[in-house]
Short mmCIF file of C-alpha atoms in Angstrom, two decimals:
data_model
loop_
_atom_site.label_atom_id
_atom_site.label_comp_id
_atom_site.label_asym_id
_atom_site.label_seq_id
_atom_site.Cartn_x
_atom_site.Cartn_y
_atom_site.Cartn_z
CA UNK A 9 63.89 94.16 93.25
CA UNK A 10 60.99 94.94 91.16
CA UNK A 11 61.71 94.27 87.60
CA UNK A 12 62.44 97.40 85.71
CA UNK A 13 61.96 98.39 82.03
CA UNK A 14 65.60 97.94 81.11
CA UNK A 15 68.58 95.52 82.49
CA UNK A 16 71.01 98.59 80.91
CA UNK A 17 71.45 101.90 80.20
CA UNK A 18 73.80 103.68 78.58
CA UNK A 19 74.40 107.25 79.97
CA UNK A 20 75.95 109.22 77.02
CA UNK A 21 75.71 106.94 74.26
CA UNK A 22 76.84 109.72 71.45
CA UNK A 23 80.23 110.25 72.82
CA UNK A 24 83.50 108.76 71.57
CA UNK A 25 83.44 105.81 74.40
CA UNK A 26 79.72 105.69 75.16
CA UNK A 27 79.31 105.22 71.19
CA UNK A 28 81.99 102.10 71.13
CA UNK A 29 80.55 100.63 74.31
CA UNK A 30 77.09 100.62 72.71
CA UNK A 31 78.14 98.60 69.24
CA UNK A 32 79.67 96.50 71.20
CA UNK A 33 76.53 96.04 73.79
CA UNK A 34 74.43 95.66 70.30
CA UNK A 35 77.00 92.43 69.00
CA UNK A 36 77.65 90.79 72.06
CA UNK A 37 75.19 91.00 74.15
CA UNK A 38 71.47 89.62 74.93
CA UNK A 39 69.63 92.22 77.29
CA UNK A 40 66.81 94.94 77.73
CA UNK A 41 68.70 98.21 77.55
CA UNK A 42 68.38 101.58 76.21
CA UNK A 43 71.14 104.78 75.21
CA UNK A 44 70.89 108.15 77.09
CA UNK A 45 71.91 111.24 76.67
CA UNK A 46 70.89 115.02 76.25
CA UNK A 47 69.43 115.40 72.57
CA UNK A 48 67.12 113.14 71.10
CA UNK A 49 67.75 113.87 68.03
CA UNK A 50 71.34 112.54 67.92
CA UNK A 51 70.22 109.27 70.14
CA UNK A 52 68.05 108.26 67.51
CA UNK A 53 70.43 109.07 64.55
CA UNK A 54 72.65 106.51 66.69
CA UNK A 55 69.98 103.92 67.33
CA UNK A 56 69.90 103.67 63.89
CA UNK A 57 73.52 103.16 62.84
CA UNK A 58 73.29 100.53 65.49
CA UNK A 59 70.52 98.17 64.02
CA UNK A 60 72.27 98.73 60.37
CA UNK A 61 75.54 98.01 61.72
CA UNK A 62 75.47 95.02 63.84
CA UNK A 63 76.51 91.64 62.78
CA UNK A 64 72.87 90.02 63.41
CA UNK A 65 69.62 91.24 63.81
CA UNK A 66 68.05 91.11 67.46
CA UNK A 67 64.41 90.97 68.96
CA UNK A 68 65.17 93.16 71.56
CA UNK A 69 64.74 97.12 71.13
CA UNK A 70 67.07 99.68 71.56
CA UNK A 71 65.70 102.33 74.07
CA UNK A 72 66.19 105.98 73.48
CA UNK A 73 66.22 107.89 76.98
CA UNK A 74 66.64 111.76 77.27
CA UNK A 75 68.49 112.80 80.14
CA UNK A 76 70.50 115.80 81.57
CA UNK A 77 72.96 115.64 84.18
CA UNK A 78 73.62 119.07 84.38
CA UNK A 79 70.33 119.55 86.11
CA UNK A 80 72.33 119.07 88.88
CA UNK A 81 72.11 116.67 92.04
CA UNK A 82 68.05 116.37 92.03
CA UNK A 83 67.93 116.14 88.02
CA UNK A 84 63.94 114.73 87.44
CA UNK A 85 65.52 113.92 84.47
CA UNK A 86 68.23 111.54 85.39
CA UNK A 87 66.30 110.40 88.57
CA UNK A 88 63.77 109.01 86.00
CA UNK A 89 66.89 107.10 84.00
CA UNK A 90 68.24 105.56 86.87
CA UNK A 91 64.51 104.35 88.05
CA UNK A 92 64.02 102.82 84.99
CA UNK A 93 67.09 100.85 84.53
CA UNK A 94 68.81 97.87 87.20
CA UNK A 95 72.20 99.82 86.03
CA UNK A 96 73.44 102.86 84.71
CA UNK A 97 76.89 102.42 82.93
CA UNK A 98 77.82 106.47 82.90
CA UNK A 99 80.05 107.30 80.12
CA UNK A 100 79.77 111.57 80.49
CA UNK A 101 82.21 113.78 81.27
CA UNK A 102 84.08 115.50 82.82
CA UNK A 103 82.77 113.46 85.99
CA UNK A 104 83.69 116.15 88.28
CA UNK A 105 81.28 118.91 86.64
CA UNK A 106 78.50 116.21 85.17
CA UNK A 107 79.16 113.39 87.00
CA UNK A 108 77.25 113.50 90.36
CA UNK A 109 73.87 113.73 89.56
CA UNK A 110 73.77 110.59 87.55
CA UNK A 111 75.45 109.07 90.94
CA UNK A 112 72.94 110.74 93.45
CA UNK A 113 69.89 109.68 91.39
CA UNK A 114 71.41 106.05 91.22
CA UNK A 115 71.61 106.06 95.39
CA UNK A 116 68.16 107.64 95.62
CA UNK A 117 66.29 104.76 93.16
CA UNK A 118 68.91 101.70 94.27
CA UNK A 119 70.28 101.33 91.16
CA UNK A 120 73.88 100.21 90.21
CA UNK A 121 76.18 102.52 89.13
CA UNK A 122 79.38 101.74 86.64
CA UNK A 123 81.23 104.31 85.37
CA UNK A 124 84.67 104.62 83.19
CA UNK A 125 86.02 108.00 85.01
CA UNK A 126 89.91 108.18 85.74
CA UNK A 127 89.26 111.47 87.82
CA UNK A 128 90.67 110.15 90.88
CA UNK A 129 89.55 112.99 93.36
CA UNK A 130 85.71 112.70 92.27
CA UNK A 131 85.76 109.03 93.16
CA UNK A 132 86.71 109.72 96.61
CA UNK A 133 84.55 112.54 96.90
CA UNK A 134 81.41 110.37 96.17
CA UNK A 135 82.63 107.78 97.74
CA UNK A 136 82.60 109.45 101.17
CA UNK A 137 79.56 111.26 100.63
CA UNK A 138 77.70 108.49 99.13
CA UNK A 139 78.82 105.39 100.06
CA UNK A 140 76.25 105.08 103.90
CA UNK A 141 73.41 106.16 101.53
CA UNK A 142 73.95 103.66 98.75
CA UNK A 143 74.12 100.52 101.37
CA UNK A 144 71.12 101.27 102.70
CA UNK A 145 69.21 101.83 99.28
CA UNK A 146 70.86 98.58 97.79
CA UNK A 147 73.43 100.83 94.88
CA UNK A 148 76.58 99.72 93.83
CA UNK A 149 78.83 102.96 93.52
CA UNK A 150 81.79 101.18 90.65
CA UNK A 151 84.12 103.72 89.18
CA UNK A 152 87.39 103.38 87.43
CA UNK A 153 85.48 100.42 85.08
CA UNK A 154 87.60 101.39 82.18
CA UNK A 155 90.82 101.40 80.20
CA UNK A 156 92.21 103.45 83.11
CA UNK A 157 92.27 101.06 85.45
CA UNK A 158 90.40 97.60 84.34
CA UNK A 159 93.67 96.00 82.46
CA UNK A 160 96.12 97.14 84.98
CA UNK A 161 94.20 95.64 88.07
CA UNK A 162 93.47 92.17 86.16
CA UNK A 163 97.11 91.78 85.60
CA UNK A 164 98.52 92.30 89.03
CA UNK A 165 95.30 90.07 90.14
CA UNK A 166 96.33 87.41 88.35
CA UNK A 167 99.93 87.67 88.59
CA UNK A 168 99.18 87.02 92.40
CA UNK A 169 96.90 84.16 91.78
CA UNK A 170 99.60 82.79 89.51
CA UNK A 171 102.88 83.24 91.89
CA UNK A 172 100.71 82.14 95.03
CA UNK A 173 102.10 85.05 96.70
CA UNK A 174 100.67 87.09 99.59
CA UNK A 175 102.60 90.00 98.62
CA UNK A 176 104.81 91.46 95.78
CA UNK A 177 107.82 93.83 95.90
CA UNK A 178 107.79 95.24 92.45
CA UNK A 179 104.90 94.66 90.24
CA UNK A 180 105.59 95.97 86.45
CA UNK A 181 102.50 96.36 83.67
CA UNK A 182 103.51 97.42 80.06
CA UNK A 183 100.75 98.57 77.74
CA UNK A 184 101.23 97.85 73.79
CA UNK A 185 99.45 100.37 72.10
CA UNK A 186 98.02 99.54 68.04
CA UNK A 187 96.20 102.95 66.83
CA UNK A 188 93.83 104.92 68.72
CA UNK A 189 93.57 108.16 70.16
CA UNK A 190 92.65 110.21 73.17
CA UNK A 191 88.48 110.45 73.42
CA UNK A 192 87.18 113.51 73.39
CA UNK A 193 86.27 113.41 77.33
CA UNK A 194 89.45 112.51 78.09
CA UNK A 195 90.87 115.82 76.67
CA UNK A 196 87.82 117.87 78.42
CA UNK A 197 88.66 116.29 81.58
CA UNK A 198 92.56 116.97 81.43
CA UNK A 199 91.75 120.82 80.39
CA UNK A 200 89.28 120.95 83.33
CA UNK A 201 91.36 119.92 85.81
CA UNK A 202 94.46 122.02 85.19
CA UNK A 203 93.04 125.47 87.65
CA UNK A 204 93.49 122.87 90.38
CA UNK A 205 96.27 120.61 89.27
CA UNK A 206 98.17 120.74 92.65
CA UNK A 207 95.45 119.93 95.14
CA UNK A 208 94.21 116.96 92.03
CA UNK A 209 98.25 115.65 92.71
CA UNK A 210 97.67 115.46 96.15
CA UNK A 211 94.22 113.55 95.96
CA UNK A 212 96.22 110.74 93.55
CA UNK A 213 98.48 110.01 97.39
CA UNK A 214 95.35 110.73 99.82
CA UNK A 215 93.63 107.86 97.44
CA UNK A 216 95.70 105.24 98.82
CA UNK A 217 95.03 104.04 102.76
CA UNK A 218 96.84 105.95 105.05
CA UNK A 219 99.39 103.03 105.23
CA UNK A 220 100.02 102.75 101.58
CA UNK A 221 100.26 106.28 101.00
CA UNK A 222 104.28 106.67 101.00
CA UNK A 223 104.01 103.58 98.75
CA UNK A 224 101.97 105.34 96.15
CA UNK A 225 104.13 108.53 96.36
CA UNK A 226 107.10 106.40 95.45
CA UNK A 227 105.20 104.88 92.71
CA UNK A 228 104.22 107.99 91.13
CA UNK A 229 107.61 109.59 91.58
CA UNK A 230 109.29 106.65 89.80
CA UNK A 231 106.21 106.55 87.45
CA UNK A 232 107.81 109.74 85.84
CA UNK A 233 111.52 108.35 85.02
CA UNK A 234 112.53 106.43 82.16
CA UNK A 235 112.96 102.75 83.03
CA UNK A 236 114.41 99.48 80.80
CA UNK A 237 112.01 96.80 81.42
CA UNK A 238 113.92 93.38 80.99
CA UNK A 239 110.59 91.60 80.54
CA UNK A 240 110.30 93.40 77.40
CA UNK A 241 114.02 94.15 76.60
CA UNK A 242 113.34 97.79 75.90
CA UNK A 243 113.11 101.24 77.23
CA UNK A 244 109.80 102.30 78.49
CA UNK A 245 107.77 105.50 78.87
CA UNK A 246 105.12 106.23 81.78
CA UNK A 247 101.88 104.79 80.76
CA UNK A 248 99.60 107.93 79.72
CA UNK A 249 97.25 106.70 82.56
CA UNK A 250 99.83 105.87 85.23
CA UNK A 251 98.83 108.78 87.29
CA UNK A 252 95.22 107.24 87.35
CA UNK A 253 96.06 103.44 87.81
CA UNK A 254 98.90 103.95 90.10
CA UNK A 255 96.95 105.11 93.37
CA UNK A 256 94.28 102.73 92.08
CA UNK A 257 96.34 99.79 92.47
CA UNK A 258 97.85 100.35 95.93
CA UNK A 259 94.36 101.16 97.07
CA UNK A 260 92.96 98.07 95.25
CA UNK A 261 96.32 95.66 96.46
CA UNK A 262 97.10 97.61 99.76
CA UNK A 263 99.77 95.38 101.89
CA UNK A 264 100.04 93.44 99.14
CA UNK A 265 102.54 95.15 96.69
CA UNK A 266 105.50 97.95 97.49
CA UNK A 267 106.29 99.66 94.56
CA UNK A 268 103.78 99.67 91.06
CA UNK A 269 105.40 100.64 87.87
CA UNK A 270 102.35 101.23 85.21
CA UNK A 271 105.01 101.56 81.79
CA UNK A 272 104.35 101.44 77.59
CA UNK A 273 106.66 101.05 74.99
CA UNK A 274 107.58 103.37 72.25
CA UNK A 275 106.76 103.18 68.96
CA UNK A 276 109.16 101.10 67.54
CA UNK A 277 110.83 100.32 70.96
CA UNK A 278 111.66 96.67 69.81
CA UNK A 279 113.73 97.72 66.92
CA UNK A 280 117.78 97.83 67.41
CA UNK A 281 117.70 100.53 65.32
CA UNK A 282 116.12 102.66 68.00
CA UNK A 283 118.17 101.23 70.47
CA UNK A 284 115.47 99.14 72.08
CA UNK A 285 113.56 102.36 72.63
CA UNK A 286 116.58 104.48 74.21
CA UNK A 287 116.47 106.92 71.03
CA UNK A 288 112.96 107.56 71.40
CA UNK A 289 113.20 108.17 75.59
CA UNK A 290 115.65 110.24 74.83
CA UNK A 291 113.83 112.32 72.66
CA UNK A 292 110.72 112.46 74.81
CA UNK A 293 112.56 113.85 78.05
CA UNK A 294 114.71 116.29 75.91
CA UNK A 295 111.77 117.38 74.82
CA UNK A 296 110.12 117.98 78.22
CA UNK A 297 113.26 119.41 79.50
CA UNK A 298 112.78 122.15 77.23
CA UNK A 299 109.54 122.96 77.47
CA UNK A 300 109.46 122.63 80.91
CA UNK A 301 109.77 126.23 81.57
CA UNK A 302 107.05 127.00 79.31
CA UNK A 303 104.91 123.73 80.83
CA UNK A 304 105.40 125.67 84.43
CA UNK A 305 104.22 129.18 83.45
CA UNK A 306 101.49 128.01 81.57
CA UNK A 307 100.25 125.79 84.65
CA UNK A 308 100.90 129.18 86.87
CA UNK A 309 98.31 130.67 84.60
CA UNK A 310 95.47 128.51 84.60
CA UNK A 311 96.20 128.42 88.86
CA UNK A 312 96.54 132.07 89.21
CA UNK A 313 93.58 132.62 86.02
CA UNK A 314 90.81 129.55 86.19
CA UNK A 315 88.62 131.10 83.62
CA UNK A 316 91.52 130.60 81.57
CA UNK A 317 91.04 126.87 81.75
CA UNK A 318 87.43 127.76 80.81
CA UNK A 319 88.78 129.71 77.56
CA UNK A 320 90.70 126.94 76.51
CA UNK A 321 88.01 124.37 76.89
CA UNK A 322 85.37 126.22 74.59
CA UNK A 323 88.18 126.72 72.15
CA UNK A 324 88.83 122.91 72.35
CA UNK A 325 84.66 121.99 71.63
CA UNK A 326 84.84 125.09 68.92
CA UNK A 327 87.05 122.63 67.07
CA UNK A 328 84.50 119.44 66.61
CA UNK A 329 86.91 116.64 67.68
CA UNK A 330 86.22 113.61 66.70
CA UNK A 331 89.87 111.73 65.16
CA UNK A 332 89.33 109.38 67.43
CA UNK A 333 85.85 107.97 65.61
CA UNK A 334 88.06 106.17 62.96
CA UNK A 335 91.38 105.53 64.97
CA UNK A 336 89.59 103.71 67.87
CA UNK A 337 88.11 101.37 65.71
CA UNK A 338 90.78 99.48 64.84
CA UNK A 339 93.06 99.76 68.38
CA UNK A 340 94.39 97.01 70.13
CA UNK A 341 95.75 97.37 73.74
CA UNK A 342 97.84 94.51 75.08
CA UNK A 343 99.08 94.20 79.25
CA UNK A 344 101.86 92.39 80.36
#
């Protein structure tokens, strides 16, 4: 390959995750690479919190790129990015809207392609449409490279390498959560997707092989139930991702696990005085079984009303944001 002008680039650097993953580029790492995004303006006001903020100084620069992936598949903007760079780790969403012209201009310029998207359907969109294209030009298509999925998939990795086992029955993860908050694409994506939230359920089963498919459906049907987990001693809630991870790992680990419970304890869910958790499950699914009739008619309007989806997503960016700035700094995630 011929040696490009950067070994990285970050593709939206200003948001909430594209902003963490570049500090922590800036403090651990030794390599050519650059931040992208839309406005210049706010790329360098970043650049420069980064240089005052790491823990030692570095030789290497800090490129700014301006790019635009809402040009659409043929972007000259983002074809330029991805020519420039050996990868392009893209951090801008909603994937399903922004996300495939950073992908297409990777294919077309053989670069590789990271991103940390849990929007299961998009993946297997570009994946089919893509993936013929990208062997022959030398890309590497790699989605899910996140929270989403990364943790869960290391754990049942090396919970086979540890047992020796060709195959598990009933594989458990349970996430400890220490602060944080939802990112601000996360929240963008979940609004975006509710117009088609019954065709996006059935993507989550087609995900898996064909052969693992009935598999995942049980997974995701148990997914939804309380369960005790006896590794913890405590009642459990579904993982906030579990619909994301769970057709992940069956199509990651297919023939090699039945049944994939992706769980994380409640605040507090260690205490007796909670009952181990039970008072707070309880809570949460008398909750929901309350405002289930209002959950349903609300989900019948954005299906029967799309712009209203639309509506609530401009009301959402009207409101700047940005909690999760603070909270995320200090969050710890821990998989068992």
């Amino acid at each position: 390959m011929v040696r490009r002008e950067w070994d990285l680039v970050i593709y939206g650097a200003t948001g909430d995750a594209g902003t963490s993953i570049a500090f922590y580029l800036a403090n651990n790492c030794s390599l050519r690479w650059a931040i992208a995004g839309r406005t210049e303006r706010d790329l360098l006001r970043l650049r420069s919190k980064i240089i005052v903020g790491r823990d030692k100084p570095s030789v290497e620069p800090i490129g700014v790129i301006v790019a635009d992936s809402s040009e659409g598949e043929y972007g000259e903007s983002v074809d330029a990015m991805a020519r420039s760079a050996r990868m392009v780790l893209s951090a801008v969403g909603p994937y399903t809207t922004l996300g495939e012209g950073t992908v297409a201009a990777c294919v077309r310029q053989g670069t590789l392609y990271v991103d940390i998207t849990g929007e299961v359907d998009w993946v297997s969109a570009m994946r089919e449409k893509y993936k013929e294209r990208a062997a022959k030009s030398g890309s590497t298509l790699c989605s899910f490279a996140g929270y989403d999925c990364v943790p869960m998939e290391l754990s049942v990795h090396l919970a086979l390498r540890a047992l020796a086992s060709k195959k598990l029955t009933n594989v458990e993860s349970v996430v400890e959560l220490a602060g944080g908050a939802a990112p601000r694409g996360t929240i963008r994506t979940t609004i975006s997707k509710l117009p088609g939230a019954f065709s996006f359920g059935r993507s989550l089963v087609r995900y898996a092989p064909p052969h693992q498919r009935l598999r995942t459906l049980q997974s995701l049907l148990l997914w939804l139930l309380p369960r005790y987990s006896r590794r913890h001693g405590a009642f459990t809630f579904p993982h906030f991702m579990g619909w994301c991870s769970v057709p992940v790992i069956h199509n990651s680990f297919a023939g090699q696990i039945d049944i994939y419970h992706d769980r994380m304890v409640p605040p507090h869910g260690n205490k007796w005085w909670t009952g181990y958790g039970a008072a707070q499950t309880l809570a949460l699914y008398y909750v929901l079984l309350l405002g289930s009739p209002f959950l349903a008619c609300l989900q019948l309007i954005f299906v029967l009303v799309p712009s209203a989806a639309g509506a609530l997503l401009r009301l959402f960016d009207a409101q700047c944001y940005r909690a999760n700035r603070t909270q995320l700094s200090g969050a710890t995630v821990e998989v068992t």
